[in-house]
Amino acid sequence: MRVSIFGLGYVGAVCTASLARRGHEVIGVDVSPVKIDLINSGRSPIVEPGLEELLGEGVRSRRIRGVTDGYDAVQNSDLSMICVGTPSKSNGDLDLTFVEKVAGDIGLALKEKPDWHLVVVRSTVLPGTVRDLVIPILEEVSGKRAGEGFGVCVNPEFLRESTAIKDYDQPPMTVIGELDERSGELLAELYADLDAPLIRKPIEVAEMIKYTCNVWHATKVSFANEIGNIAKSMGVDGRDVMDVMCVDNKLNISRYYMRPGFAFGGSCLPKDVRALTYRANQLDVRNPLLSSIMSSNDEQVTHAFNIVTGYGRRKISMLGLSFKSNTDDLRESPLVELAEMLIGKGYDLKIFDRNVDYARTHGANREYINQKIPHLSNLMDSDLRGVVEHGDVVVVGNNDELFETIIADVPEGKRVVDLVGFMKTTTNDVLEGICW
């Protein structure tokens, strides 16, 4: 395939070399004559192990050439990758000056190109950037419509400095955010030889994935550092602790807890977060990340409350009171907290939870329910249909399989708030997800 790459910095140079090694013809574009001279002489414009050798091979085989003329590059390629930098502004926002400039240059070349062409944004940009900024520039300058005269994709990179060549060859995944199927198909061909999951999603999802991965990596570093600091203060080697933690790939390193939704609860997580941060504070070990966990969890309960009350309707049905299905444990249940917030504001509330309903008459938690939350116990009803009929707003609070039918067939005239993730779609006129 013939590929033009705009921006020969870290990402652009690595992509240029790696694509050429796979037999593609690559035209590198940059405004810096110095970079172009380096590329054309087979030398690397950046320090990266193995990169200069690959660039040299590409130049000698005539698969790589560098130019400062973006028009020439577009006319002589099938696909253009935008790999320019998106540095931070002083306020933390992205500076998209380079992206805008390159989009305009590509659009100008597309105006006079008779063939369909694919534009791929590999630069790291926030969700909405491509659809609201890049595509309008391309369309205005070229006079063509995206999806007709040219295609558009987002293709986030997962390259780490010092291991970029290996990361390109062995990526954890290849993510394509596609404007349309034709665009996604062509870009997928470029990665057909890579042994990695190929994931094709809408453009905005691909834009968000890059940020999510990087912020998660940053969070993991800070998390391990804070655990290490606390462990050391108690005479424990934090490296041993984290090594053992990473052995568990069923829960600790898995997707089990990595699902957007409602707040966590139960008898373990809240108390253990509090206990560890309390001990750290006793030992004068600062832990800003760990100390923020409970307040972040509280914010999710408030977020749910704001959604439920935002409709301006007073009758509320809550399906689920325990923090998850198949348990009657109400200790630290965020649904109990949500219910109490609604009662406190005078909402007319009815609650259904078959496990809690059993517990309040037969189970081991009977005493807790009757003594600690009698005000909620009195609002419980064992008739699921009757509870649903009561509310103008129905809150699906835990993952009891009985509640899936409410999501699949929303009763007429009601709004359903899904705190679990039963919904197959995103928020619409009758269903609202807490994070989707």
Coordinates of C-alpha atoms in Angstrom, one line a residue:
M1 CA 0.0 0.0 0.0
R2 CA 1.2 3.6 -0.6
V3 CA 1.1 5.6 2.6
S4 CA 1.9 9.2 3.4
I5 CA 2.8 10.1 7.0
F6 CA 2.4 13.7 8.1
G7 CA 4.8 14.5 11.0
L8 CA 8.1 12.7 11.4
G9 CA 8.5 13.0 15.1
Y10 CA 8.4 10.0 17.5
V11 CA 5.2 8.3 16.2
G12 CA 5.6 9.3 12.6
A13 CA 9.2 8.1 12.2
V14 CA 8.5 4.8 13.9
C15 CA 5.4 4.2 11.7
T16 CA 7.4 5.1 8.6
A17 CA 10.2 2.6 9.3
S18 CA 7.8 -0.2 10.4
L19 CA 5.5 0.1 7.5
A20 CA 8.4 0.2 5.0
R21 CA 9.8 -3.0 6.5
R22 CA 6.5 -4.6 5.7
G23 CA 6.8 -3.7 2.1
H24 CA 4.7 -0.6 1.9
E25 CA 5.8 2.5 0.1
V26 CA 6.0 5.4 2.5
I27 CA 6.3 9.1 1.9
G28 CA 7.2 11.0 5.1
V29 CA 6.1 14.7 5.3
D30 CA 7.5 17.3 7.6
V31 CA 7.9 21.1 7.6
S32 CA 11.5 20.7 8.9
P33 CA 14.0 20.4 6.1
V34 CA 16.5 19.0 8.7
K35 CA 14.2 16.0 9.4
I36 CA 13.6 15.4 5.8
D37 CA 17.4 15.4 5.1
L38 CA 17.9 12.9 7.9
I39 CA 15.2 10.6 6.7
N40 CA 16.4 10.7 3.1
S41 CA 19.9 9.9 4.2
G42 CA 18.6 6.9 6.2
R43 CA 19.2 8.4 9.6
S44 CA 16.8 8.8 12.4
P45 CA 15.5 12.2 13.6
I46 CA 15.0 10.8 17.1
V47 CA 16.8 8.4 19.4
E48 CA 15.0 5.1 19.4
P49 CA 16.7 1.6 19.5
G50 CA 16.6 -0.1 16.1
L51 CA 14.9 2.8 14.3
E52 CA 17.9 4.1 12.3
E53 CA 18.6 0.6 10.9
L54 CA 15.0 0.2 9.7
L55 CA 15.0 3.7 8.2
G56 CA 18.3 3.0 6.4
E57 CA 16.9 -0.2 5.0
G58 CA 13.7 1.5 3.8
V59 CA 15.7 4.3 2.0
R60 CA 18.0 1.8 0.3
S61 CA 15.1 -0.3 -0.9
R62 CA 13.4 3.0 -2.1
R63 CA 10.4 2.3 0.0
I64 CA 10.9 5.5 2.1
R65 CA 11.3 9.1 0.9
G66 CA 10.9 12.3 2.8
V67 CA 9.3 15.5 1.4
T68 CA 8.2 18.9 2.6
D69 CA 5.4 19.0 0.0
G70 CA 2.2 17.5 1.4
Y71 CA 0.4 17.9 -1.9
D72 CA 2.8 15.6 -3.6
A73 CA 2.5 13.1 -0.8
V74 CA -1.3 12.9 -1.0
Q75 CA -1.3 12.6 -4.7
N76 CA 1.1 9.7 -4.6
S77 CA -0.5 7.7 -1.8
D78 CA -3.7 5.8 -1.0
L79 CA -3.7 6.7 2.7
S80 CA -2.5 9.6 4.7
M81 CA -1.7 9.4 8.4
I82 CA -1.7 12.5 10.6
C83 CA 1.1 11.9 13.2
V84 CA 1.8 15.5 14.3
G85 CA 2.1 16.5 18.0
T86 CA -0.8 17.7 20.2
P87 CA 1.1 19.5 23.0
S88 CA -0.5 20.9 26.1
K89 CA -1.6 24.5 26.4
S90 CA -0.8 26.4 29.6
N91 CA -4.4 25.6 30.9
G92 CA -4.0 21.8 30.2
D93 CA -6.1 21.8 27.0
L94 CA -4.7 20.4 23.7
D95 CA -3.0 22.7 21.2
L96 CA -4.4 21.5 17.9
T97 CA -2.6 24.0 15.7
F98 CA -0.5 21.3 13.9
V99 CA -3.5 19.0 13.4
E100 CA -5.5 21.9 11.9
K101 CA -2.6 22.9 9.6
V102 CA -2.1 19.3 8.3
A103 CA -5.8 18.8 7.8
G104 CA -5.9 21.9 5.7
D105 CA -2.9 20.7 3.6
I106 CA -4.5 17.3 3.1
G107 CA -7.8 18.9 2.2
L108 CA -6.2 21.1 -0.4
A109 CA -4.5 18.0 -2.0
L110 CA -7.8 16.1 -2.0
K111 CA -9.5 18.9 -3.9
E112 CA -7.6 18.0 -7.0
K113 CA -7.3 14.2 -6.4
P114 CA -9.8 12.2 -8.5
D115 CA -9.4 9.0 -6.5
W116 CA -10.9 8.2 -3.1
H117 CA -8.4 8.7 -0.3
L118 CA -8.3 7.6 3.3
V119 CA -7.2 10.1 6.0
V120 CA -6.1 8.5 9.3
V121 CA -5.7 10.5 12.5
R122 CA -3.0 8.8 14.6
S123 CA -2.3 11.9 16.7
T124 CA -3.7 11.8 20.2
V125 CA -6.9 13.9 20.3
L126 CA -9.9 14.1 22.6
P127 CA -13.3 12.7 21.6
G128 CA -15.1 15.0 19.2
T129 CA -11.9 16.4 17.7
V130 CA -12.0 14.4 14.4
R131 CA -15.8 14.8 13.8
D132 CA -16.0 18.4 14.9
L133 CA -12.7 19.8 13.7
V134 CA -10.7 17.6 11.4
I135 CA -13.6 16.5 9.1
P136 CA -15.1 20.0 8.7
I137 CA -11.7 21.3 7.7
L138 CA -11.1 18.5 5.2
E139 CA -14.6 19.0 3.7
E140 CA -14.4 22.8 3.5
V141 CA -11.0 22.8 1.9
S142 CA -11.5 19.9 -0.5
G143 CA -15.1 20.6 -1.4
K144 CA -15.8 16.9 -0.9
R145 CA -17.9 15.0 1.7
A146 CA -16.4 12.6 4.2
G147 CA -17.6 9.1 3.6
E148 CA -18.0 9.9 -0.1
G149 CA -15.0 11.6 -1.6
F150 CA -12.7 10.5 1.1
G151 CA -12.6 8.2 4.1
V152 CA -11.7 9.0 7.7
C153 CA -10.4 6.8 10.6
V154 CA -8.8 7.3 14.0
N155 CA -6.0 4.9 14.8
P156 CA -4.4 5.5 18.2
E157 CA -0.9 4.2 18.8
F158 CA 0.4 2.3 21.8
L159 CA 4.2 2.9 21.3
R160 CA 6.5 3.3 24.3
E161 CA 9.7 5.2 24.0
S162 CA 12.7 2.9 23.9
T163 CA 10.6 -0.1 22.9
A164 CA 8.6 1.4 20.1
I165 CA 9.7 -1.0 17.3
K166 CA 8.8 -4.0 19.4
D167 CA 5.5 -2.4 20.4
Y168 CA 4.7 -1.7 16.8
D169 CA 5.4 -5.4 15.9
Q170 CA 3.6 -6.8 19.0
P171 CA 0.9 -4.4 20.0
P172 CA -1.6 -5.3 22.7
M173 CA -4.4 -4.5 20.2
T174 CA -5.0 -2.6 17.0
V175 CA -7.8 -0.1 17.4
I176 CA -9.6 1.4 14.4
G177 CA -12.2 4.1 14.8
E178 CA -14.0 4.2 11.5
L179 CA -16.3 6.8 9.9
D180 CA -17.7 4.1 7.7
E181 CA -17.0 0.5 6.7
R182 CA -15.0 1.2 3.6
S183 CA -12.6 3.4 5.6
G184 CA -12.2 0.7 8.3
E185 CA -11.6 -2.1 5.8
L186 CA -8.8 -0.3 4.0
L187 CA -7.0 0.6 7.3
A188 CA -7.5 -3.0 8.6
E189 CA -5.6 -4.3 5.5
L190 CA -2.5 -2.3 6.7
Y191 CA -2.4 -4.3 9.9
A192 CA -3.4 -7.7 8.5
D193 CA 0.0 -9.2 9.3
L194 CA 0.0 -8.2 13.0
D195 CA -0.8 -10.9 15.6
A196 CA -3.1 -8.8 17.8
P197 CA -6.8 -8.3 18.3
L198 CA -8.2 -6.0 15.7
I199 CA -10.9 -3.8 17.2
R200 CA -13.2 -1.6 15.0
K201 CA -15.3 1.0 16.8
P202 CA -16.9 4.4 16.1
I203 CA -14.4 7.3 15.8
E204 CA -15.2 8.8 19.3
V205 CA -14.6 5.5 21.0
A206 CA -11.1 5.2 19.5
E207 CA -10.3 8.7 20.5
M208 CA -11.3 8.0 24.1
I209 CA -9.5 4.7 24.3
K210 CA -6.1 6.3 23.9
Y211 CA -6.7 8.7 26.8
T212 CA -8.2 5.9 28.9
C213 CA -5.2 3.7 28.5
N214 CA -2.7 6.4 29.3
V215 CA -4.5 7.7 32.3
W216 CA -4.9 4.2 33.6
H217 CA -1.2 3.6 33.2
A218 CA -0.5 6.8 35.1
T219 CA -3.0 5.7 37.8
K220 CA -1.3 2.3 38.2
V221 CA 2.1 4.0 38.6
S222 CA 0.7 6.3 41.3
F223 CA -1.2 3.5 43.0
A224 CA 1.9 1.2 43.2
N225 CA 4.0 4.1 44.5
E226 CA 1.5 4.9 47.3
I227 CA 1.2 1.2 48.2
G228 CA 5.0 1.0 48.3
N229 CA 5.3 4.1 50.5
I230 CA 2.7 2.8 52.9
A231 CA 4.2 -0.7 53.0
K232 CA 7.7 0.7 53.6
S233 CA 6.4 2.7 56.6
M234 CA 5.2 -0.5 58.1
G235 CA 8.4 -2.4 57.5
V236 CA 7.1 -4.2 54.4
D237 CA 8.8 -4.4 51.0
G238 CA 6.3 -2.8 48.6
R239 CA 7.9 -4.6 45.6
D240 CA 7.0 -8.0 47.2
V241 CA 3.5 -6.8 47.7
M242 CA 2.9 -5.7 44.1
D243 CA 4.7 -8.8 42.7
V244 CA 2.2 -11.0 44.5
M245 CA -0.7 -8.8 43.6
C246 CA 0.1 -9.1 39.9
V247 CA 0.0 -13.0 40.1
D248 CA -3.8 -12.8 40.4
N249 CA -5.1 -12.4 36.8
K250 CA -8.6 -13.4 37.7
L251 CA -9.5 -10.3 39.7
N252 CA -6.5 -8.0 40.1
I253 CA -5.4 -8.0 36.5
S254 CA -8.7 -8.6 34.6
R255 CA -11.8 -6.9 33.3
Y256 CA -13.9 -7.9 36.3
Y257 CA -13.8 -4.5 38.1
M258 CA -13.1 -2.5 34.9
R259 CA -16.7 -1.8 34.0
P260 CA -18.3 1.6 34.3
G261 CA -21.4 1.6 36.5
F262 CA -22.6 2.4 40.0
A263 CA -20.5 2.8 43.2
F264 CA -18.8 -0.1 44.9
G265 CA -20.1 -1.4 48.2
G266 CA -20.2 -4.5 50.4
S267 CA -18.5 -5.5 53.6
C268 CA -14.9 -5.4 52.3
L269 CA -13.9 -2.7 49.8
P270 CA -15.2 0.4 51.7
K271 CA -13.8 -0.6 55.1
D272 CA -10.5 -1.7 53.7
V273 CA -9.9 1.5 51.8
R274 CA -10.7 3.5 55.0
A275 CA -8.5 1.3 57.1
L276 CA -5.4 1.5 54.9
T277 CA -5.7 5.2 54.3
Y278 CA -6.3 5.8 58.1
R279 CA -3.1 3.9 58.9
A280 CA -1.2 5.7 56.3
N281 CA -2.3 9.0 57.7
Q282 CA -1.3 7.9 61.2
L283 CA 2.2 7.1 59.8
D284 CA 2.3 10.5 58.1
V285 CA 2.5 8.9 54.7
R286 CA 0.7 11.1 52.1
N287 CA -1.6 9.1 49.8
P288 CA -3.7 11.5 47.7
L289 CA -4.8 8.9 45.2
L290 CA -5.9 6.3 47.7
S291 CA -7.5 9.0 49.9
S292 CA -9.6 10.1 46.9
I293 CA -11.2 6.7 46.4
M294 CA -14.0 7.0 48.9
S295 CA -14.9 10.6 47.8
S296 CA -14.9 9.4 44.2
N297 CA -17.3 6.6 45.1
D298 CA -19.6 9.0 47.0
E299 CA -19.7 11.2 43.9
Q300 CA -21.0 8.3 41.8
V301 CA -23.9 7.9 44.3
T302 CA -24.6 11.7 44.0
H303 CA -24.4 11.3 40.2
A304 CA -27.1 8.6 40.2
F305 CA -29.3 10.7 42.5
N306 CA -29.0 13.7 40.2
I307 CA -30.0 11.5 37.2
V308 CA -33.0 10.1 39.0
T309 CA -34.3 13.4 40.4
G310 CA -33.5 15.3 37.2
Y311 CA -36.8 14.2 35.5
G312 CA -38.8 16.1 38.0
R313 CA -41.0 13.1 38.9
R314 CA -41.8 12.3 42.5
K315 CA -42.7 8.6 42.3
I316 CA -39.6 6.3 42.2
S317 CA -39.3 2.6 42.0
M318 CA -36.0 1.0 43.0
L319 CA -35.1 -2.5 41.9
G320 CA -32.4 -3.8 44.1
L321 CA -31.2 -2.7 47.5
S322 CA -28.2 -5.0 48.1
F323 CA -25.0 -3.9 46.3
K324 CA -25.2 -6.9 43.9
S325 CA -27.6 -9.7 43.1
N326 CA -27.6 -13.1 44.9
T327 CA -26.8 -11.6 48.3
D328 CA -28.8 -10.1 51.1
D329 CA -25.8 -8.1 52.4
L330 CA -26.8 -4.5 52.8
R331 CA -23.6 -3.4 54.6
E332 CA -22.2 -0.3 52.8
S333 CA -24.6 -0.8 49.9
P334 CA -24.6 2.4 47.8
L335 CA -28.2 1.6 46.9
V336 CA -29.2 2.0 50.5
E337 CA -27.4 5.4 50.5
L338 CA -29.2 6.3 47.3
A339 CA -32.6 5.3 48.7
E340 CA -32.0 7.3 51.9
M341 CA -31.1 10.4 49.8
L342 CA -34.4 10.0 47.9
I343 CA -36.4 9.6 51.1
G344 CA -34.6 12.6 52.6
K345 CA -35.8 14.8 49.8
G346 CA -39.4 13.6 50.1
Y347 CA -39.6 11.3 47.1
D348 CA -42.3 8.6 47.1
L349 CA -40.2 5.4 47.0
K350 CA -41.0 1.7 46.7
I351 CA -38.3 -1.0 46.7
F352 CA -38.1 -4.5 45.4
D353 CA -35.2 -6.9 46.2
R354 CA -36.2 -10.6 46.5
N355 CA -33.0 -11.5 48.5
V356 CA -33.4 -8.7 51.0
D357 CA -37.2 -9.4 51.2
Y358 CA -36.4 -12.9 52.2
A359 CA -33.7 -11.8 54.7
R360 CA -36.0 -9.4 56.6
T361 CA -38.3 -12.3 57.5
H362 CA -36.0 -15.4 57.4
G363 CA -32.4 -14.5 56.9
A364 CA -29.4 -13.8 59.1
N365 CA -29.6 -10.1 58.2
R366 CA -33.1 -9.8 59.6
E367 CA -32.0 -7.9 62.7
Y368 CA -29.8 -5.5 60.7
I369 CA -32.7 -4.7 58.4
N370 CA -35.2 -4.2 61.1
Q371 CA -33.0 -2.2 63.4
K372 CA -30.7 -0.3 61.2
I373 CA -32.9 0.6 58.2
P374 CA -36.5 0.1 59.3
H375 CA -37.5 3.2 57.3
L376 CA -36.4 1.4 54.1
S377 CA -37.7 -2.0 55.2
N378 CA -41.2 -0.4 55.4
L379 CA -40.9 0.7 51.8
M380 CA -40.2 -2.8 50.5
D381 CA -42.7 -4.8 48.4
S382 CA -42.4 -8.4 47.3
D383 CA -44.5 -7.7 44.2
L384 CA -42.1 -6.8 41.4
R385 CA -44.8 -5.7 39.0
G386 CA -46.5 -3.6 41.6
V387 CA -43.3 -1.8 42.4
V388 CA -42.6 -1.1 38.8
E389 CA -46.1 0.2 38.3
H390 CA -45.7 2.6 41.2
G391 CA -42.8 4.7 39.9
D392 CA -42.7 7.2 37.1
V393 CA -38.9 6.6 37.3
V394 CA -37.7 3.0 37.6
V395 CA -34.1 2.6 38.9
V396 CA -32.4 -0.7 38.1
G397 CA -29.9 -0.9 40.9
N398 CA -28.3 -4.4 40.8
N399 CA -27.7 -7.2 38.4
D400 CA -30.6 -9.5 39.3
E401 CA -31.6 -11.2 36.1
L402 CA -35.3 -10.4 36.8
F403 CA -34.6 -6.8 36.0
E404 CA -33.4 -7.4 32.4
T405 CA -36.9 -7.7 31.3
I406 CA -37.6 -4.2 32.5
I407 CA -34.8 -2.9 30.3
A408 CA -35.9 -4.9 27.3
D409 CA -39.5 -3.8 27.5
V410 CA -39.8 -0.4 29.3
P411 CA -43.4 0.1 30.6
E412 CA -45.2 2.8 28.7
G413 CA -44.8 6.3 30.1
K414 CA -41.9 5.5 32.4
R415 CA -38.2 6.3 32.4
V416 CA -35.8 3.7 33.4
V417 CA -32.3 4.4 34.9
D418 CA -29.8 1.6 34.4
L419 CA -27.1 1.6 37.1
V420 CA -25.9 -1.9 36.1
G421 CA -25.3 -2.1 32.4
F422 CA -28.1 -4.2 31.1
M423 CA -28.8 -1.7 28.3
K424 CA -27.5 -2.8 24.8
T425 CA -27.7 0.8 23.6
T426 CA -26.7 4.2 25.0
T427 CA -29.1 6.7 26.7
N428 CA -32.3 7.4 24.7
D429 CA -35.8 8.7 25.3
V430 CA -36.8 6.0 27.7
L431 CA -33.6 4.5 29.0
E432 CA -30.8 6.3 30.7
G433 CA -27.5 4.7 31.7
I434 CA -25.4 6.1 34.5
C435 CA -22.2 5.9 32.3
W436 CA -23.5 5.2 28.8

